[in-house]
Short mmCIF file of C-alpha atoms in Angstrom, two decimals:
data_model
loop_
_atom_site.label_atom_id
_atom_site.label_comp_id
_atom_site.label_asym_id
_atom_site.label_seq_id
_atom_site.Cartn_x
_atom_site.Cartn_y
_atom_site.Cartn_z
CA SER O 1 -221.85 49.76 65.82
CA GLY O 2 -222.13 46.61 67.90
CA GLN O 3 -224.85 45.37 65.56
CA HIS O 4 -224.91 42.51 63.05
CA ARG O 5 -222.57 40.39 65.13
CA VAL O 6 -222.07 36.68 64.53
CA PRO O 7 -220.34 34.18 66.82
CA ARG O 8 -216.59 33.98 66.10
CA GLY O 9 -216.75 30.20 66.20
CA ALA O 10 -219.30 30.23 63.39
CA THR O 11 -217.15 32.31 61.06
CA ARG O 12 -214.14 31.74 58.85
CA LEU O 13 -211.81 34.72 58.66
CA LEU O 14 -210.42 35.30 55.18
CA ALA O 15 -207.18 37.13 54.43
CA PRO O 16 -207.78 40.88 54.93
CA VAL O 17 -206.59 41.47 51.35
CA GLY O 18 -207.24 38.49 49.13
CA ASP O 19 -206.38 39.59 45.61
CA PRO O 20 -203.87 42.45 45.56
CA GLU O 21 -202.41 43.70 42.33
CA LYS O 22 -198.92 43.13 43.73
CA LEU O 23 -197.45 40.97 46.49
CA ILE O 24 -193.93 42.31 47.00
CA CYS O 25 -191.37 40.72 49.32
CA VAL O 26 -188.04 41.73 50.83
CA GLY O 27 -185.19 39.33 51.49
CA LEU O 28 -182.29 39.56 53.96
CA ASN O 29 -183.90 42.42 55.86
CA TYR O 30 -183.01 41.43 59.44
CA ARG O 31 -179.38 41.54 60.52
CA ASP O 32 -179.63 38.31 62.48
CA HIS O 33 -181.15 36.51 59.47
CA CYS O 34 -178.16 37.59 57.39
CA GLN O 35 -175.81 36.38 60.11
CA GLU O 36 -177.41 32.94 60.43
CA GLN O 37 -176.62 32.23 56.78
CA GLY O 38 -173.21 33.92 56.71
CA LEU O 39 -174.20 36.75 54.38
CA ARG O 40 -173.37 40.43 54.51
CA VAL O 41 -176.13 42.88 55.32
CA PRO O 42 -177.31 44.23 51.93
CA LYS O 43 -176.67 47.85 50.99
CA GLU O 44 -179.90 48.00 48.99
CA PRO O 45 -183.21 46.17 49.60
CA VAL O 46 -183.40 42.70 48.06
CA ILE O 47 -186.78 42.53 46.29
CA PHE O 48 -188.65 39.49 45.03
CA SER O 49 -192.31 38.56 44.72
CA LYS O 50 -195.01 36.02 45.36
CA PHE O 51 -198.15 35.74 43.27
CA PRO O 52 -201.46 36.75 44.91
CA SER O 53 -202.66 33.16 44.40
CA ALA O 54 -200.34 32.21 47.29
CA ILE O 55 -202.47 34.16 49.78
CA THR O 56 -204.60 32.17 52.21
CA GLY O 57 -206.52 33.01 55.38
CA PRO O 58 -205.07 33.54 58.85
CA PHE O 59 -206.31 30.16 60.10
CA ASP O 60 -206.47 28.20 56.84
CA ASP O 61 -204.30 25.21 55.99
CA ILE O 62 -200.88 25.36 54.36
CA VAL O 63 -200.85 22.70 51.64
CA HIS O 64 -197.51 20.87 51.60
CA PRO O 65 -196.53 20.52 47.91
CA GLN O 66 -195.84 17.06 46.56
CA ASP O 67 -192.89 18.60 44.70
CA SER O 68 -190.99 19.77 47.80
CA THR O 69 -189.36 18.13 50.82
CA GLU O 70 -188.02 21.36 52.37
CA VAL O 71 -190.97 23.58 53.34
CA ASP O 72 -189.99 26.33 55.78
CA TRP O 73 -191.60 29.15 57.78
CA GLU O 74 -190.90 32.92 57.84
CA VAL O 75 -192.93 35.23 60.09
CA GLU O 76 -193.10 38.72 58.57
CA LEU O 77 -194.55 42.16 59.13
CA ALA O 78 -196.72 43.06 56.13
CA ALA O 79 -197.52 46.65 55.14
CA VAL O 80 -200.67 47.29 53.12
CA ILE O 81 -200.65 50.19 50.67
CA GLY O 82 -203.59 52.57 50.94
CA LYS O 83 -202.62 55.43 48.63
CA ARG O 84 -201.37 55.32 45.05
CA GLY O 85 -197.84 56.58 44.44
CA ARG O 86 -194.70 56.50 42.33
CA HIS O 87 -191.29 57.96 43.23
CA ILE O 88 -192.49 58.41 46.80
CA GLU O 89 -190.23 60.36 49.13
CA GLU O 90 -189.16 58.40 52.19
CA SER O 91 -190.34 61.24 54.42
CA ALA O 92 -193.88 60.83 53.07
CA ALA O 93 -193.87 57.06 52.59
CA LEU O 94 -195.96 56.13 55.63
CA GLU O 95 -198.78 58.32 54.28
CA HIS O 96 -199.13 55.68 51.55
CA VAL O 97 -199.57 52.83 54.06
CA VAL O 98 -203.08 52.16 55.36
CA GLY O 99 -201.99 49.61 57.95
CA PHE O 100 -200.17 46.44 58.89
CA THR O 101 -200.85 42.74 59.29
CA VAL O 102 -199.06 39.43 59.97
CA ALA O 103 -197.75 37.20 57.18
CA ASN O 104 -195.98 33.87 56.88
CA ASP O 105 -193.69 33.80 53.85
CA VAL O 106 -193.78 30.00 53.51
CA SER O 107 -190.83 28.84 51.40
CA ALA O 108 -189.86 25.63 49.61
CA ARG O 109 -186.11 25.83 50.14
CA ASP O 110 -185.21 23.11 47.63
CA TRP O 111 -186.85 25.14 44.85
CA GLN O 112 -185.58 28.45 46.18
CA MET O 113 -181.96 27.49 46.72
CA ARG O 114 -181.10 24.73 44.25
CA ARG O 115 -183.71 24.26 41.54
CA ASN O 116 -185.09 26.55 38.82
CA GLY O 117 -181.70 28.20 38.42
CA ARG O 118 -181.87 29.30 42.06
CA GLN O 119 -184.45 31.91 41.18
CA TRP O 120 -186.60 32.43 44.26
CA LEU O 121 -190.03 32.79 42.68
CA LEU O 122 -191.26 29.19 42.36
CA GLY O 123 -190.10 28.21 45.83
CA LYS O 124 -191.96 31.16 47.31
CA THR O 125 -195.27 31.07 45.51
CA PHE O 126 -196.91 27.67 45.80
CA ASP O 127 -200.62 27.96 46.57
CA THR O 128 -201.26 28.71 50.29
CA PHE O 129 -197.66 29.92 50.81
CA CYS O 130 -198.76 33.30 52.16
CA PRO O 131 -201.07 33.06 55.17
CA LEU O 132 -202.16 36.61 56.00
CA GLY O 133 -204.13 38.27 58.81
CA PRO O 134 -205.91 38.21 61.12
CA ALA O 135 -206.82 41.82 60.21
CA ILE O 136 -205.35 45.09 58.99
CA VAL O 137 -204.40 47.25 61.96
CA THR O 138 -204.44 50.86 60.79
CA ARG O 139 -201.21 52.81 60.80
CA GLU O 140 -202.51 55.27 63.39
CA ALA O 141 -203.35 52.45 65.82
CA VAL O 142 -199.78 51.09 65.91
CA LYS O 143 -197.60 52.94 68.40
CA ASP O 144 -194.27 52.23 66.69
CA VAL O 145 -194.16 49.73 63.84
CA HIS O 146 -190.37 49.59 64.16
CA ASN O 147 -190.48 48.38 67.76
CA LEU O 148 -192.77 45.34 67.81
CA TRP O 149 -191.79 41.86 68.90
CA ILE O 150 -192.21 39.27 66.17
CA ARG O 151 -192.40 35.52 66.83
CA CYS O 152 -193.01 32.16 65.20
CA SER O 153 -193.52 28.75 66.78
CA VAL O 154 -194.01 25.28 65.29
CA ASN O 155 -196.07 22.82 67.32
CA GLY O 156 -195.63 25.14 70.28
CA ARG O 157 -191.83 25.19 70.00
CA PRO O 158 -190.39 28.73 69.67
CA MET O 159 -188.49 29.14 66.42
CA GLN O 160 -188.23 32.88 65.79
CA ASP O 161 -188.23 35.59 68.47
CA SER O 162 -187.07 39.06 67.52
CA SER O 163 -188.19 42.67 67.11
CA THR O 164 -188.94 44.87 64.12
CA ARG O 165 -186.33 47.28 65.47
CA HIS O 166 -183.79 44.92 63.88
CA LEU O 167 -185.06 45.59 60.34
CA VAL O 168 -182.25 46.63 58.02
CA PHE O 169 -184.59 48.80 55.97
CA GLY O 170 -187.69 50.17 57.68
CA VAL O 171 -191.12 50.49 56.12
CA PRO O 172 -190.66 54.07 54.80
CA ALA O 173 -187.36 53.17 53.13
CA LEU O 174 -188.90 50.08 51.53
CA VAL O 175 -191.98 51.91 50.22
CA ALA O 176 -189.79 54.65 48.75
CA TRP O 177 -187.39 52.14 47.20
CA VAL O 178 -190.05 49.94 45.58
CA SER O 179 -191.89 53.00 44.22
CA ARG O 180 -188.80 53.87 42.19
CA PHE O 181 -189.57 50.85 39.99
CA MET O 182 -193.36 50.53 39.99
CA THR O 183 -196.53 52.38 40.87
CA LEU O 184 -197.90 51.27 44.21
CA VAL O 185 -201.69 51.09 44.37
CA PRO O 186 -204.19 50.56 47.21
CA GLY O 187 -204.26 46.93 48.28
CA ASP O 188 -200.67 46.14 47.31
CA ILE O 189 -198.93 44.15 50.05
CA LEU O 190 -195.29 44.53 51.06
CA LEU O 191 -193.74 41.73 53.14
CA THR O 192 -190.78 43.24 54.98
CA GLY O 193 -188.54 40.24 55.69
CA THR O 194 -188.03 37.66 58.43
CA PRO O 195 -185.72 37.43 61.45
CA ALA O 196 -183.37 34.59 62.34
CA GLY O 197 -184.69 31.17 63.27
CA VAL O 198 -185.92 29.69 60.00
CA GLY O 199 -185.68 25.94 59.59
CA VAL O 200 -183.19 25.64 56.75
CA PHE O 201 -180.32 27.20 58.71
CA ARG O 202 -180.80 25.15 61.86
CA LYS O 203 -178.33 22.40 62.61
CA PRO O 204 -179.68 19.97 61.62
CA PRO O 205 -182.24 21.66 59.35
CA VAL O 206 -185.90 21.44 60.35
CA PHE O 207 -188.70 21.46 57.78
CA LEU O 208 -192.47 21.44 57.99
CA LYS O 209 -194.41 18.23 57.53
CA PRO O 210 -198.12 17.44 57.35
CA GLY O 211 -199.71 17.72 60.76
CA ASP O 212 -197.46 20.55 61.95
CA GLU O 213 -199.02 23.75 63.28
CA VAL O 214 -197.30 27.07 62.59
CA GLN O 215 -198.15 30.13 64.68
CA CYS O 216 -196.92 33.60 63.70
CA GLU O 217 -197.44 36.56 66.01
CA ILE O 218 -196.59 40.26 65.98
CA GLU O 219 -197.18 42.57 68.90
CA GLU O 220 -200.27 44.79 68.47
CA LEU O 221 -201.14 43.09 65.16
CA GLY O 222 -202.32 39.68 66.32
CA THR O 223 -201.69 36.02 65.61
CA ILE O 224 -202.19 33.70 62.67
CA CYS O 225 -202.10 29.92 63.05
CA ASN O 226 -201.98 27.47 60.15
CA ARG O 227 -201.91 23.68 59.99
CA VAL O 228 -199.80 21.93 57.37
CA VAL O 229 -201.74 19.32 55.40
#
């Protein structure tokens, strides 16, 4: 309407979905990310989760845990469910998506890869480990969600630079697959995986430290920027 506007500088943007019922994630879903760690491209989607308590705003701080020395970044395309469904056909899966946003699947690699029996959950779900935003861009407003460049930089240094066309499993396939196991409801968030360029597989490895600034950007969806404290 153009009414009831407030200055952007006087506002704090929250995550567009702050308390979803489910926060579902996909691992090993870019071919180059599989290659950088010497793994085969999976034949079925690799599913794990974060708890909704990990969600933080698009410009809020990432709190570096005292219990980790290997905090890493992962820029990801996030799909937001808008229509309830179970056993969804892939051909109809996008009808269950209201829109898309940018996520950073922050990861404590020491907990993900060596501790807690190498189960991924704890390393993925520290508080503030899922910056999300800056807004939901509706499905109809995105020309082709499977042809968007996706980037991450740390302190202005490019770390990840790829395209969603390199997804192993696209959004419809992921929605259909996950709905085989659980009912998807409006507000559920599906993180679709990250491309190559994460810190743990660099030589030598690079990890986030307090004072670092992480910027994640996806074409047509916007940019989130979070400081590590």
